[in-house]
PDB file of C-alpha atoms and ligand atoms in Angstrom:
ATOM      1  CA  MET A  16      49.156   3.262  12.220  1.00 87.00           C
ATOM      2  CA  LEU A  17      48.359   0.729   9.514  1.00 89.00           C
ATOM      3  CA  LEU A  18      46.598  -2.366  10.768  1.00 93.00           C
ATOM      4  CA  VAL A  19      45.980  -5.264   8.365  1.00 93.00           C
ATOM      5  CA  ASP A  20      44.193  -8.516   9.157  1.00 95.00           C
ATOM      6  CA  ASN A  21      45.539 -11.123   6.735  1.00 95.00           C
ATOM      7  CA  GLN A  22      42.452 -13.254   7.332  1.00 96.00           C
ATOM      8  CA  VAL A  23      40.297 -10.536   5.811  1.00 96.00           C
ATOM      9  CA  ILE A  24      42.537 -10.487   2.737  1.00 96.00           C
ATOM     10  CA  ILE A  25      42.458 -14.263   2.171  1.00 97.00           C
ATOM     11  CA  ASN A  26      38.706 -14.346   2.646  1.00 97.00           C
ATOM     12  CA  ALA A  27      38.157 -11.676   0.011  1.00 97.00           C
ATOM     13  CA  LYS A  28      38.151 -12.370  -3.719  1.00 97.00           C
ATOM     14  CA  PRO A  29      41.745 -12.758  -5.058  1.00 98.00           C
ATOM     15  CA  ARG A  30      40.713 -10.243  -7.719  1.00 98.00           C
ATOM     16  CA  TYR A  31      41.101  -7.453  -5.136  1.00 98.00           C
ATOM     17  CA  LEU A  32      44.650  -8.511  -4.240  1.00 98.00           C
ATOM     18  CA  VAL A  33      45.518  -8.691  -7.947  1.00 98.00           C
ATOM     19  CA  ALA A  34      43.999  -5.269  -8.618  1.00 98.00           C
ATOM     20  CA  GLY A  35      46.146  -3.932  -5.764  1.00 98.00           C
ATOM     21  CA  MET A  36      49.174  -5.359  -7.528  1.00 98.00           C
ATOM     22  CA  GLY A  37      48.086  -3.526 -10.687  1.00 98.00           C
ATOM     23  CA  ASP A  38      48.095  -0.222  -8.813  1.00 98.00           C
ATOM     24  CA  SER A  39      51.463  -1.029  -7.178  1.00 98.00           C
ATOM     25  CA  LEU A  40      52.892  -1.887 -10.601  1.00 98.00           C
ATOM     26  CA  ALA A  41      52.493   1.732 -11.681  1.00 98.00           C
ATOM     27  CA  VAL A  42      54.750   3.160  -8.967  1.00 97.00           C
ATOM     28  CA  LEU A  43      58.094   2.436 -10.631  1.00 97.00           C
ATOM     29  CA  PHE A  44      57.100   3.692 -14.079  1.00 98.00           C
ATOM     30  CA  GLU A  45      55.220   6.793 -12.993  1.00 97.00           C
ATOM     31  CA  GLY A  46      57.973   7.604 -10.501  1.00 95.00           C
ATOM     32  CA  ARG A  47      60.566   7.227 -13.222  1.00 95.00           C
ATOM     33  CA  ALA A  48      58.609   9.605 -15.488  1.00 96.00           C
ATOM     34  CA  CYS A  49      58.259  12.171 -12.688  1.00 95.00           C
ATOM     35  CA  LEU A  50      62.000  12.075 -12.033  1.00 94.00           C
ATOM     36  CA  LYS A  51      62.896  12.360 -15.711  1.00 94.00           C
ATOM     37  CA  ASN A  52      60.583  15.314 -16.231  1.00 93.00           C
ATOM     38  CA  GLU A  53      61.374  16.982 -12.914  1.00 92.00           C
ATOM     39  CA  ALA A  54      57.714  16.824 -11.924  1.00 93.00           C
ATOM     40  CA  ARG A  55      56.806  17.345  -8.297  1.00 89.00           C
ATOM     41  CA  ASN A  56      55.468  14.451  -6.216  1.00 89.00           C
ATOM     42  CA  SER A  57      52.002  14.109  -4.662  1.00 83.00           C
ATOM     43  CA  LEU A  58      52.993  16.515  -1.897  1.00 87.00           C
ATOM     44  CA  GLY A  59      54.358  19.119  -4.330  1.00 89.00           C
ATOM     45  CA  ALA A  60      57.962  18.353  -3.401  1.00 91.00           C
ATOM     46  CA  LYS A  61      61.065  16.906  -5.029  1.00 91.00           C
ATOM     47  CA  GLN A  62      61.362  13.089  -4.950  1.00 92.00           C
ATOM     48  CA  PRO A  63      63.242  11.834  -1.879  1.00 92.00           C
ATOM     49  CA  PHE A  64      65.892   9.228  -2.799  1.00 91.00           C
ATOM     50  CA  PHE A  65      64.359   6.528  -0.623  1.00 93.00           C
ATOM     51  CA  ALA A  66      61.006   6.782  -2.434  1.00 93.00           C
ATOM     52  CA  VAL A  67      62.741   6.107  -5.744  1.00 91.00           C
ATOM     53  CA  ALA A  68      64.441   3.051  -4.222  1.00 95.00           C
ATOM     54  CA  LEU A  69      61.123   1.896  -2.741  1.00 96.00           C
ATOM     55  CA  SER A  70      59.400   2.033  -6.116  1.00 97.00           C
ATOM     56  CA  GLN A  71      62.027  -0.365  -7.514  1.00 97.00           C
ATOM     57  CA  TYR A  72      61.538  -2.598  -4.466  1.00 97.00           C
ATOM     58  CA  CYS A  73      57.760  -2.709  -5.093  1.00 97.00           C
ATOM     59  CA  PHE A  74      58.334  -3.773  -8.704  1.00 98.00           C
ATOM     60  CA  ASP A  75      60.868  -6.449  -7.724  1.00 98.00           C
ATOM     61  CA  MET A  76      58.495  -7.921  -5.111  1.00 98.00           C
ATOM     62  CA  LEU A  77      55.633  -8.060  -7.614  1.00 98.00           C
ATOM     63  CA  ILE A  78      57.714  -9.801 -10.264  1.00 98.00           C
ATOM     64  CA  LYS A  79      59.144 -12.250  -7.751  1.00 98.00           C
ATOM     65  CA  TYR A  80      56.193 -13.006  -5.470  1.00 98.00           C
ATOM     66  CA  GLY A  81      53.039 -11.737  -7.205  1.00 98.00           C
ATOM     67  CA  GLU A  82      52.019 -15.059  -8.683  1.00 98.00           C
ATOM     68  CA  GLN A  83      52.698 -16.984  -5.462  1.00 98.00           C
ATOM     69  CA  ALA A  84      50.737 -14.418  -3.458  1.00 98.00           C
ATOM     70  CA  LYS A  85      47.733 -14.789  -5.732  1.00 98.00           C
ATOM     71  CA  ALA A  86      47.897 -18.596  -5.383  1.00 98.00           C
ATOM     72  CA  ALA A  87      48.005 -18.261  -1.583  1.00 98.00           C
ATOM     73  CA  CYS A  88      44.977 -15.986  -1.666  1.00 98.00           C
ATOM     74  CA  GLU A  89      43.100 -18.429  -3.926  1.00 98.00           C
ATOM     75  CA  THR A  90      43.784 -21.293  -1.536  1.00 98.00           C
ATOM     76  CA  LYS A  91      43.048 -19.049   1.478  1.00 98.00           C
ATOM     77  CA  VAL A  92      46.374 -19.495   3.229  1.00 98.00           C
ATOM     78  CA  VAL A  93      48.830 -16.898   4.527  1.00 98.00           C
ATOM     79  CA  THR A  94      52.366 -17.392   3.196  1.00 98.00           C
ATOM     80  CA  PRO A  95      55.483 -15.176   3.283  1.00 98.00           C
ATOM     81  CA  ALA A  96      54.905 -14.347  -0.417  1.00 98.00           C
ATOM     82  CA  LEU A  97      51.373 -13.182   0.322  1.00 98.00           C
ATOM     83  CA  GLU A  98      52.549 -11.141   3.299  1.00 97.00           C
ATOM     84  CA  ARG A  99      55.178  -9.466   1.137  1.00 98.00           C
ATOM     85  CA  ILE A 100      52.570  -8.492  -1.458  1.00 98.00           C
ATOM     86  CA  ILE A 101      50.070  -7.287   1.141  1.00 98.00           C
ATOM     87  CA  GLU A 102      52.815  -5.088   2.561  1.00 97.00           C
ATOM     88  CA  VAL A 103      53.666  -3.740  -0.911  1.00 97.00           C
ATOM     89  CA  ASN A 104      50.015  -3.104  -1.871  1.00 97.00           C
ATOM     90  CA  LEU A 105      48.929  -1.515   1.378  1.00 96.00           C
ATOM     91  CA  MET A 106      52.024   0.248   2.585  1.00 95.00           C
ATOM     92  CA  THR A 107      55.213   0.331   0.516  1.00 95.00           C
ATOM     93  CA  ALA A 108      53.624   1.309  -2.796  1.00 92.00           C
ATOM     94  CA  GLY A 109      51.628   4.007  -1.014  1.00 91.00           C
ATOM     95  CA  ILE A 110      54.725   5.560   0.541  1.00 93.00           C
ATOM     96  CA  ALA A 111      56.622   5.182  -2.749  1.00 93.00           C
ATOM     97  CA  PHE A 112      53.976   6.828  -4.919  1.00 93.00           C
ATOM     98  CA  GLU A 113      53.440   9.722  -2.527  1.00 92.00           C
ATOM     99  CA  GLY A 114      57.171  10.293  -2.670  1.00 94.00           C
ATOM    100  CA  THR A 115      57.639   9.928  -6.418  1.00 95.00           C
ATOM    101  CA  GLY A 116      54.379  11.075  -8.023  1.00 94.00           C
ATOM    102  CA  LEU A 117      51.840   9.955 -10.617  1.00 96.00           C
ATOM    103  CA  ALA A 118      52.068  10.169 -14.406  1.00 96.00           C
ATOM    104  CA  ALA A 119      50.655   8.496 -17.528  1.00 98.00           C
ATOM    105  CA  ALA A 120      49.332   5.224 -16.059  1.00 98.00           C
ATOM    106  CA  HIS A 121      46.890   7.096 -13.802  1.00 98.00           C
ATOM    107  CA  ALA A 122      46.143   9.758 -16.432  1.00 98.00           C
ATOM    108  CA  ILE A 123      45.214   6.989 -18.894  1.00 98.00           C
ATOM    109  CA  HIS A 124      43.154   5.312 -16.165  1.00 98.00           C
ATOM    110  CA  ASN A 125      41.259   8.573 -15.759  1.00 98.00           C
ATOM    111  CA  GLY A 126      40.829   8.951 -19.523  1.00 98.00           C
ATOM    112  CA  LEU A 127      39.566   5.389 -19.962  1.00 98.00           C
ATOM    113  CA  THR A 128      36.854   5.928 -17.351  1.00 97.00           C
ATOM    114  CA  LEU A 129      35.099   7.966 -20.032  1.00 97.00           C
ATOM    115  CA  ILE A 130      34.107   4.588 -21.535  1.00 97.00           C
ATOM    116  CA  PRO A 131      31.102   3.184 -19.591  1.00 95.00           C
ATOM    117  CA  GLU A 132      32.150  -0.489 -19.953  1.00 95.00           C
ATOM    118  CA  VAL A 133      35.351   0.254 -18.039  1.00 96.00           C
ATOM    119  CA  HIS A 134      33.321   1.096 -14.917  1.00 97.00           C
ATOM    120  CA  ASN A 135      32.906  -2.640 -14.242  1.00 97.00           C
ATOM    121  CA  TYR A 136      36.628  -2.884 -13.509  1.00 98.00           C
ATOM    122  CA  ILE A 137      38.591  -2.044 -10.370  1.00 97.00           C
ATOM    123  CA  HIS A 138      40.958   0.949 -10.192  1.00 98.00           C
ATOM    124  CA  GLY A 139      44.113  -1.211 -10.114  1.00 98.00           C
ATOM    125  CA  GLU A 140      43.000  -3.303 -13.090  1.00 98.00           C
ATOM    126  CA  ILE A 141      42.568  -0.181 -15.228  1.00 98.00           C
ATOM    127  CA  VAL A 142      45.831   1.303 -13.933  1.00 98.00           C
ATOM    128  CA  ALA A 143      47.687  -1.911 -14.912  1.00 98.00           C
ATOM    129  CA  PHE A 144      46.537  -1.470 -18.507  1.00 98.00           C
ATOM    130  CA  GLY A 145      47.557   2.194 -18.164  1.00 98.00           C
ATOM    131  CA  VAL A 146      51.058   1.009 -17.247  1.00 98.00           C
ATOM    132  CA  LEU A 147      51.258  -1.013 -20.473  1.00 98.00           C
ATOM    133  CA  CYS A 148      50.218   2.086 -22.432  1.00 98.00           C
ATOM    134  CA  GLU A 149      52.763   4.148 -20.489  1.00 98.00           C
ATOM    135  CA  LEU A 150      55.524   1.746 -21.582  1.00 98.00           C
ATOM    136  CA  PHE A 151      54.680   2.502 -25.204  1.00 98.00           C
ATOM    137  CA  LEU A 152      54.290   6.207 -24.542  1.00 97.00           C
ATOM    138  CA  SER A 153      57.718   6.376 -22.888  1.00 96.00           C
ATOM    139  CA  ASP A 154      59.389   4.180 -25.534  1.00 96.00           C
ATOM    140  CA  ALA A 155      60.430   1.595 -22.929  1.00 97.00           C
ATOM    141  CA  GLU A 156      62.879  -1.165 -23.827  1.00 98.00           C
ATOM    142  CA  PRO A 157      61.161  -4.188 -25.449  1.00 97.00           C
ATOM    143  CA  GLN A 158      62.757  -6.428 -22.811  1.00 98.00           C
ATOM    144  CA  GLU A 159      61.121  -4.431 -20.052  1.00 98.00           C
ATOM    145  CA  MET A 160      57.779  -4.547 -21.850  1.00 98.00           C
ATOM    146  CA  ASP A 161      58.075  -8.341 -22.000  1.00 98.00           C
ATOM    147  CA  LEU A 162      58.702  -8.491 -18.267  1.00 98.00           C
ATOM    148  CA  VAL A 163      55.641  -6.360 -17.468  1.00 98.00           C
ATOM    149  CA  TYR A 164      53.313  -8.133 -19.905  1.00 98.00           C
ATOM    150  CA  ASP A 165      54.496 -11.471 -18.572  1.00 98.00           C
ATOM    151  CA  PHE A 166      53.746 -10.354 -15.011  1.00 98.00           C
ATOM    152  CA  CYS A 167      50.249  -9.136 -15.929  1.00 98.00           C
ATOM    153  CA  GLU A 168      49.494 -12.389 -17.745  1.00 98.00           C
ATOM    154  CA  ARG A 169      50.771 -14.492 -14.842  1.00 98.00           C
ATOM    155  CA  VAL A 170      48.611 -12.785 -12.214  1.00 98.00           C
ATOM    156  CA  GLY A 171      45.639 -12.125 -14.498  1.00 98.00           C
ATOM    157  CA  LEU A 172      45.763  -8.346 -14.938  1.00 98.00           C
ATOM    158  CA  PRO A 173      44.226  -7.018 -18.178  1.00 98.00           C
ATOM    159  CA  THR A 174      46.553  -6.657 -21.162  1.00 98.00           C
ATOM    160  CA  THR A 175      43.877  -5.897 -23.775  1.00 98.00           C
ATOM    161  CA  LEU A 176      40.961  -3.463 -24.077  1.00 98.00           C
ATOM    162  CA  ALA A 177      38.625  -6.478 -24.357  1.00 97.00           C
ATOM    163  CA  GLN A 178      39.702  -7.467 -20.834  1.00 98.00           C
ATOM    164  CA  LEU A 179      38.450  -4.057 -19.683  1.00 98.00           C
ATOM    165  CA  GLY A 180      35.051  -4.734 -21.259  1.00 96.00           C
ATOM    166  CA  ILE A 181      35.787  -2.917 -24.526  1.00 96.00           C
ATOM    167  CA  ALA A 182      35.053  -5.873 -26.778  1.00 89.00           C
ATOM    168  CA  ASN A 183      34.191  -3.850 -29.869  1.00 91.00           C
ATOM    169  CA  PHE A 184      36.945  -1.357 -30.541  1.00 90.00           C
ATOM    170  CA  ASN A 185      35.531   2.015 -31.552  1.00 93.00           C
ATOM    171  CA  ARG A 186      38.138   4.466 -32.787  1.00 96.00           C
ATOM    172  CA  ASP A 187      36.147   7.591 -31.832  1.00 97.00           C
ATOM    173  CA  THR A 188      35.463   6.367 -28.303  1.00 96.00           C
ATOM    174  CA  VAL A 189      39.068   5.412 -27.640  1.00 97.00           C
ATOM    175  CA  PHE A 190      40.280   8.678 -29.167  1.00 98.00           C
ATOM    176  CA  ALA A 191      37.917  10.591 -26.857  1.00 98.00           C
ATOM    177  CA  ALA A 192      39.510   8.737 -23.898  1.00 98.00           C
ATOM    178  CA  ALA A 193      42.951   9.733 -25.231  1.00 98.00           C
ATOM    179  CA  LYS A 194      41.832  13.355 -25.433  1.00 98.00           C
ATOM    180  CA  MET A 195      40.602  13.249 -21.845  1.00 98.00           C
ATOM    181  CA  THR A 196      43.948  11.734 -20.803  1.00 98.00           C
ATOM    182  CA  VAL A 197      45.781  14.715 -22.286  1.00 98.00           C
ATOM    183  CA  GLU A 198      43.667  17.060 -20.163  1.00 97.00           C
ATOM    184  CA  ASP A 199      44.550  15.126 -17.008  1.00 97.00           C
ATOM    185  CA  PRO A 200      46.878  16.985 -14.598  1.00 95.00           C
ATOM    186  CA  TYR A 201      49.134  13.894 -14.233  1.00 96.00           C
ATOM    187  CA  LEU A 202      49.935  13.551 -17.933  1.00 97.00           C
ATOM    188  CA  PRO A 203      52.459  16.434 -18.085  1.00 96.00           C
ATOM    189  CA  HIS A 204      54.523  14.457 -15.536  1.00 96.00           C
ATOM    190  CA  GLU A 205      55.109  11.980 -18.375  1.00 96.00           C
ATOM    191  CA  GLY A 206      56.219  14.695 -20.792  1.00 94.00           C
ATOM    192  CA  LYS A 207      55.201  18.218 -21.723  1.00 90.00           C
ATOM    193  CA  TYR A 208      54.373  17.695 -25.370  1.00 95.00           C
ATOM    194  CA  ILE A 209      52.293  14.521 -25.396  1.00 97.00           C
ATOM    195  CA  THR A 210      49.295  14.789 -27.748  1.00 98.00           C
ATOM    196  CA  ALA A 211      45.998  12.872 -27.900  1.00 98.00           C
ATOM    197  CA  GLU A 212      47.390  11.144 -31.005  1.00 98.00           C
ATOM    198  CA  ASP A 213      50.394   9.918 -28.961  1.00 98.00           C
ATOM    199  CA  VAL A 214      48.140   8.575 -26.208  1.00 98.00           C
ATOM    200  CA  PHE A 215      45.788   6.969 -28.738  1.00 98.00           C
ATOM    201  CA  ALA A 216      48.759   5.253 -30.430  1.00 98.00           C
ATOM    202  CA  ALA A 217      49.997   3.989 -27.049  1.00 98.00           C
ATOM    203  CA  ILE A 218      46.572   2.572 -26.115  1.00 98.00           C
ATOM    204  CA  VAL A 219      46.154   0.861 -29.491  1.00 98.00           C
ATOM    205  CA  SER A 220      49.738  -0.501 -29.362  1.00 98.00           C
ATOM    206  CA  ALA A 221      49.344  -1.830 -25.813  1.00 98.00           C
ATOM    207  CA  ASP A 222      46.113  -3.570 -26.814  1.00 98.00           C
ATOM    208  CA  ALA A 223      47.672  -5.001 -30.000  1.00 98.00           C
ATOM    209  CA  MET A 224      50.670  -6.357 -28.082  1.00 98.00           C
ATOM    210  CA  GLY A 225      48.348  -7.925 -25.491  1.00 98.00           C
ATOM    211  CA  LYS A 226      46.296  -9.589 -28.231  1.00 97.00           C
ATOM    212  CA  ALA A 227      49.348 -10.774 -30.164  1.00 98.00           C
ATOM    213  CA  ARG A 228      50.831 -12.392 -27.047  1.00 98.00           C
ATOM    214  CA  LYS A 229      47.545 -14.133 -26.277  1.00 96.00           C
ATOM    215  CA  ALA A 230      47.351 -15.452 -29.848  1.00 96.00           C
ATOM    216  CA  LYS A 231      50.867 -16.906 -29.489  1.00 94.00           C
ATOM    217  CA  ALA A 232      50.262 -18.473 -26.070  1.00 86.00           C
TER     218      ALA A 232
HETATM  219 ZN1   ZN B 308      46.097   4.256  -8.120  1.00 52.81          ZN
END
């Protein structure tokens, strides 16, 4: 049984709801990678069809209602948009990810935790940046990248390394995080032949895109 008191959610910092959205954001992209690479899901099984459909549902709800849900949380009111996002964060995304599996976004999250400054950020915030890196790593369509960056910017999820506390970019440190990512058991779900150089390039590209969009805004 999953029991959620909406009053607890609206009385907590909106940052937690947003971080939850960052974690839920990963489900579609990691699930897609697992399917493409015939990786097994979190239970060691093949992806059930409904879990794949659920991961798309999670993404659609975030894009459609994420911003409204955050606003409701900030003003401490319960609205249908907030209820939809609470349901996605606490239930639907959980069922979806267990059914589909994890890949680069979580592997990059794990790699980035090598950098001490990142420890001040919540799991979902780091995962959201991992999703942006995963888009580069998987050569996603530019249109899709725009949609995901736009979502992150609208709800306030990090799109640059500076927003994860890494204000002064150090090539060696970030490369060490990329190396640790490659050793992560989830990374092969993204592809069998991904190197530390590939991951490093994805991290740097995701950060550059985040910065370029901010400069334009
Ligand atoms: Zn997670």
